[in-house]
Amino acid sequence: MDKARAGGDFPELWRRWLMPGLSLLVFAGVGFALHRELAQFRLSNVLAHLRAIPASAIGAATLCTAASYWLLGFYDVLALRYLGKPMAYGRTVFTAFIAYSFGHNFGIAAFTGGAVRYRLYASAGLSAADVATIAGFCAVTTAIGLGALAGVSFVFAPHPGMNPPHMNHHIVQALGVLLLAMIAAYALWSLAGPREIELRGWALRAPSPSVALPQIVLAIVDLGLSALVLWVLLPAGHSVELLAFAGAYSTAVVAGVISHIPGGLGVFESLIVLALPGVPADQLLGSLLAWRAIYYVLPLLVAALLFGGQELRTQRPVLARIEQLAAAYIAPIVPQVSGALVFLAGFLLLVSGATPTIDQRLSVLRDILPLVVLELSHLAGSVIGLALLVLARALFRRLAAAYQLTVWLLAAGMLTSLLRGLEIEQALVLGLVLLVLWLGRRAFYRPAQILAQRFTPAWIVSLAIVISTAVWIGFFANRHVDYSHSLWWTFAFEADAPRMLRASLVVVLLAAAFLAMNLLRPARPEPGVASLEDLERARGLIAGCSQALANAVLSGDKRLLFSNAGDAFMMYQINGRSWVALGDPIGAREAQEELVWRFRELSDHHAGWTVFYQVSAERLPLYVDLGLAMMKLGEEARVSLPDFSLEGSARAELRTQRRRAERDGASFEVLQPQQLPAVLPKLQAVSDAWLEDKAVAEKSFSVGAFSQDYIANFPVAVVRCGEELVAFASLWIAGTGEEIAVDLMRFGPDAPRGAMDFLFVELMLWGRAQGYRWLNLGMAPLAGLEQHPLAPAWHRVGNFVFRYGEHFYNFDGLRRYKAKFNPVWESKYLASPGGLALPRVLLDISLLISGGVKELFAK
């Protein structure tokens, strides 16, 4: 690595760690604040108050939780109605429940509700933009609910202890009025406002009243129920009014979301404790633990049972219809569900290892177990918990070895739970996770090594937060103990604190060693550009491929990654930190998924960004599994050759252009590769003249660059005027005969007007006669992007460029030119890390294609 590149990595490294680092700092801050608030209390006090919560309050909170999650399903129902793509109610509610159950508990990208929602909706035919719109609509709905609760509370019940910190009550009331006014404006817009607002290319489409008004009501009721869950669990005799409490609850939820900490853990609790100074902190913490268990963990366990039940039905082939439905619902999210549950199981084992054993159960063990068994099982349980946290990510990547190891570790965890304290409840939870994992065993088939994966900053911070939480709980639970060096060597049945210290130290040391090994492991050498032998191997696979784009590999400017069996490959290139793969993998379909994961791991080894450029909508779920964000690039124009003809009024312009070219003496011919040597100098002359006239350089990566060795690989369509060759187009032919694609298109100064129209028309007629199905005219950049108010930000920016960027690039003109051939438009996507990395990724791709000229913003 050269010095310039090494120097440029430091700012990039800083950016990668910025948000995870801030999350860790926020967690440390709220943890310190919570520790100070609970300084005079013991864990036994908290647990006593937890056990003192009346059964009636538990029942009421459970009912409110059930109602809240049921209403959450209607968020998606309304979002689909807004999209104009309604779906079966059962499937929608099921998807929403699974997405929210996991999204509420986990902030890791692999486990968020957005990723789960996309996997489930993609199998029903929704696009990435549709799912992004649904996620945006649901986020707006939640914001409306929180804004309404906070607004009403701030205006009508501005209790001093529950306002945003240290704000004058007049300012709080004004903030409440502003929040309510914004919601009212949203409702008025849907009722009487313009259907669409354009602001410098940003198209905002108003939701209909039948969507917006139920959305507002639904949000208020749902968020009110979620606040009611915690309110009914507050200690008996509290004097907290529900309306005032709603403001504190909304503020804490917003702070938890902003913190980017999974589930807002610690942030929410700290703000609630600070906002309710009249409620003893130990009693309040008991209520918060019950709230976490009922509103977060209980739905997650129900989702796991539902998942396991549906997956179990797929094992019964007699019920074919049920099997089909279950496969559609469950199969796409097996890795996410299993990984999330294993992550939770690991955290549970760590917390169990940090907290004292129940005395009555310990007395039973004293009579039947040697002390050494208790000590070893306690330490082993914590180590198993750490191992499960690490394996959760490997399960998300579908590694077979991770599945096998996790099964044994869960079984061992069940055994240690019983040996170290007869923790039957914990053993049952681990057994449930093991059952769900076993039922989804077919999803884990990849042979990759577990230790080969590199951990991202977000994962490292998540592990740090989970381990720190377990250690903090251990010290809080044993805060009455006088710590001394002798505790490390104290071994006794009642020695809970020494066991906690030893287990915490071992877990921290093992985690630090693993992460250091993971981060400091040297990267593999970057693969070089494809050799002649590699190109010959690829040529054999192209022959059986239905994608004409596969021929781009023959340009020789890309690197190749082959499957282990050699029956598939993918082509890519590197620029900056972006490892950009062109198109979907080529070859055997069963090998493509493994290739994609290997490419992700290869780029991770080099601290690169994994990027897939110009991929199809059909394969998007595969890239979502990698944790990548989808972005629509534009639309590819494909003309159906069996349906193409020059008859009818719609083809009048094409007939005119054809006749005009024929009157000018134009003729058309397709030359096969063996016919090219004699005309290569003429093709070179036309190409050079075209480049000079257009004042452009050769492009690369996604298109070919003229060279006689390269052009000799393909058929070439030529236009002649008399004996003079005046225009040509090199053709990429799909090996299966499915598709023709135009690669290089060039014409000389002597070409008659309309020569390229003539070439295209004749090429389509020729392709139809040869039995080809499609002619691929290439992509129209930025075409067909979503324009409604909840469209992704890239779509709105892209629409602005498409509308007002004609001075730099003829976006609209290019699409209109292709549209006159009446093509079928197919969306093409970019899969990338997204976020702050996106501008750099786009620049890297532009440099790859144009050799330094920005593709989207300059000719």
mmCIF file of N, CA, C and O in Angstrom, residues 102-108 252-253 256-257 259-269 291-292 296:
data_model
loop_
_atom_site.group_PDB
_atom_site.id
_atom_site.type_symbol
_atom_site.label_atom_id
_atom_site.label_comp_id
_atom_site.label_asym_id
_atom_site.label_seq_id
_atom_site.Cartn_x
_atom_site.Cartn_y
_atom_site.Cartn_z
ATOM 1 N N PHE A 102 -38.363 -7.798 16.139
ATOM 2 C CA PHE A 102 -36.906 -7.795 16.066
ATOM 3 C C PHE A 102 -36.351 -6.373 15.999
ATOM 4 O O PHE A 102 -35.299 -6.085 16.559
ATOM 5 N N GLY A 103 -37.061 -5.479 15.303
ATOM 6 C CA GLY A 103 -36.579 -4.104 15.198
ATOM 7 C C GLY A 103 -36.543 -3.384 16.527
ATOM 8 O O GLY A 103 -35.652 -2.561 16.779
ATOM 9 N N HIS A 104 -37.502 -3.661 17.428
ATOM 10 C CA HIS A 104 -37.518 -3.016 18.735
ATOM 11 C C HIS A 104 -36.345 -3.452 19.606
ATOM 12 O O HIS A 104 -35.844 -2.676 20.430
ATOM 13 N N ASN A 105 -35.898 -4.704 19.430
ATOM 14 C CA ASN A 105 -34.896 -5.260 20.327
ATOM 15 C C ASN A 105 -33.464 -5.084 19.849
ATOM 16 O O ASN A 105 -32.544 -5.060 20.666
ATOM 17 N N PHE A 106 -33.285 -4.980 18.524
ATOM 18 C CA PHE A 106 -31.926 -4.994 17.998
ATOM 19 C C PHE A 106 -31.692 -3.770 17.138
ATOM 20 O O PHE A 106 -32.510 -3.420 16.308
ATOM 21 N N GLY A 107 -30.510 -3.169 17.310
ATOM 22 C CA GLY A 107 -30.142 -2.036 16.474
ATOM 23 C C GLY A 107 -29.063 -2.385 15.470
ATOM 24 O O GLY A 107 -28.568 -1.543 14.767
ATOM 25 N N ILE A 108 -28.696 -3.696 15.397
ATOM 26 C CA ILE A 108 -27.673 -4.125 14.454
ATOM 27 C C ILE A 108 -28.319 -4.234 13.086
ATOM 28 O O ILE A 108 -29.416 -4.758 12.941
ATOM 29 N N ALA A 252 -38.278 10.171 26.073
ATOM 30 C CA ALA A 252 -37.322 9.083 26.289
ATOM 31 C C ALA A 252 -37.225 8.177 25.075
ATOM 32 O O ALA A 252 -36.138 7.709 24.720
ATOM 33 N N VAL A 253 -38.347 7.909 24.413
ATOM 34 C CA VAL A 253 -38.328 7.067 23.212
ATOM 35 C C VAL A 253 -37.509 7.738 22.104
ATOM 36 O O VAL A 253 -36.679 7.102 21.446
ATOM 37 N N GLY A 256 -33.859 7.513 22.845
ATOM 38 C CA GLY A 256 -33.364 6.158 22.599
ATOM 39 C C GLY A 256 -33.124 5.897 21.131
ATOM 40 O O GLY A 256 -32.141 5.247 20.748
ATOM 41 N N VAL A 257 -34.009 6.415 20.273
ATOM 42 C CA VAL A 257 -33.847 6.240 18.828
ATOM 43 C C VAL A 257 -32.625 7.001 18.335
ATOM 44 O O VAL A 257 -31.816 6.484 17.552
ATOM 45 N N SER A 259 -29.981 7.797 19.917
ATOM 46 C CA SER A 259 -28.720 7.273 20.456
ATOM 47 C C SER A 259 -28.127 6.160 19.608
ATOM 48 O O SER A 259 -26.935 5.863 19.714
ATOM 49 N N HIS A 260 -28.945 5.492 18.770
ATOM 50 C CA HIS A 260 -28.508 4.371 17.944
ATOM 51 C C HIS A 260 -28.068 3.174 18.783
ATOM 52 O O HIS A 260 -27.416 2.259 18.260
ATOM 53 N N ILE A 261 -28.406 3.151 20.049
ATOM 54 C CA ILE A 261 -28.112 1.995 20.898
ATOM 55 C C ILE A 261 -29.242 0.994 20.734
ATOM 56 O O ILE A 261 -30.412 1.376 20.727
ATOM 57 N N PRO A 262 -28.943 -0.312 20.567
ATOM 58 C CA PRO A 262 -30.003 -1.304 20.380
ATOM 59 C C PRO A 262 -31.092 -1.204 21.439
ATOM 60 O O PRO A 262 -30.832 -1.305 22.637
ATOM 61 N N GLY A 263 -32.325 -0.992 20.956
ATOM 62 C CA GLY A 263 -33.455 -0.897 21.866
ATOM 63 C C GLY A 263 -33.438 0.335 22.763
ATOM 64 O O GLY A 263 -34.258 0.436 23.680
ATOM 65 N N GLY A 264 -32.508 1.277 22.504
ATOM 66 C CA GLY A 264 -32.389 2.438 23.398
ATOM 67 C C GLY A 264 -32.018 2.045 24.805
ATOM 68 O O GLY A 264 -32.308 2.767 25.772
ATOM 69 N N LEU A 265 -31.349 0.877 24.958
ATOM 70 C CA LEU A 265 -31.050 0.313 26.266
ATOM 71 C C LEU A 265 -30.221 1.292 27.099
ATOM 72 O O LEU A 265 -29.163 1.748 26.682
ATOM 73 N N GLY A 266 -30.722 1.593 28.276
ATOM 74 C CA GLY A 266 -30.029 2.487 29.189
ATOM 75 C C GLY A 266 -30.424 3.938 29.007
ATOM 76 O O GLY A 266 -30.618 4.661 29.990
ATOM 77 N N VAL A 267 -30.534 4.377 27.748
ATOM 78 C CA VAL A 267 -30.911 5.767 27.489
ATOM 79 C C VAL A 267 -32.347 5.999 27.933
ATOM 80 O O VAL A 267 -32.644 6.971 28.648
ATOM 81 N N PHE A 268 -33.240 5.123 27.498
ATOM 82 C CA PHE A 268 -34.651 5.272 27.876
ATOM 83 C C PHE A 268 -34.801 5.217 29.389
ATOM 84 O O PHE A 268 -35.489 6.057 29.997
ATOM 85 N N GLU A 269 -34.179 4.217 30.030
ATOM 86 C CA GLU A 269 -34.319 4.053 31.471
ATOM 87 C C GLU A 269 -33.790 5.266 32.229
ATOM 88 O O GLU A 269 -34.418 5.733 33.200
ATOM 89 N N TRP A 291 -41.409 -3.749 32.196
ATOM 90 C CA TRP A 291 -41.812 -3.185 30.900
ATOM 91 C C TRP A 291 -40.959 -3.754 29.767
ATOM 92 O O TRP A 291 -41.479 -4.117 28.709
ATOM 93 N N ARG A 292 -39.650 -3.839 29.974
ATOM 94 C CA ARG A 292 -38.772 -4.432 28.962
ATOM 95 C C ARG A 292 -39.184 -5.876 28.669
ATOM 96 O O ARG A 292 -39.211 -6.321 27.518
ATOM 97 N N TYR A 296 -40.926 -5.790 25.101
ATOM 98 C CA TYR A 296 -39.827 -6.102 24.188
ATOM 99 C C TYR A 296 -39.581 -7.610 24.070
ATOM 100 O O TYR A 296 -39.629 -8.179 22.981
#
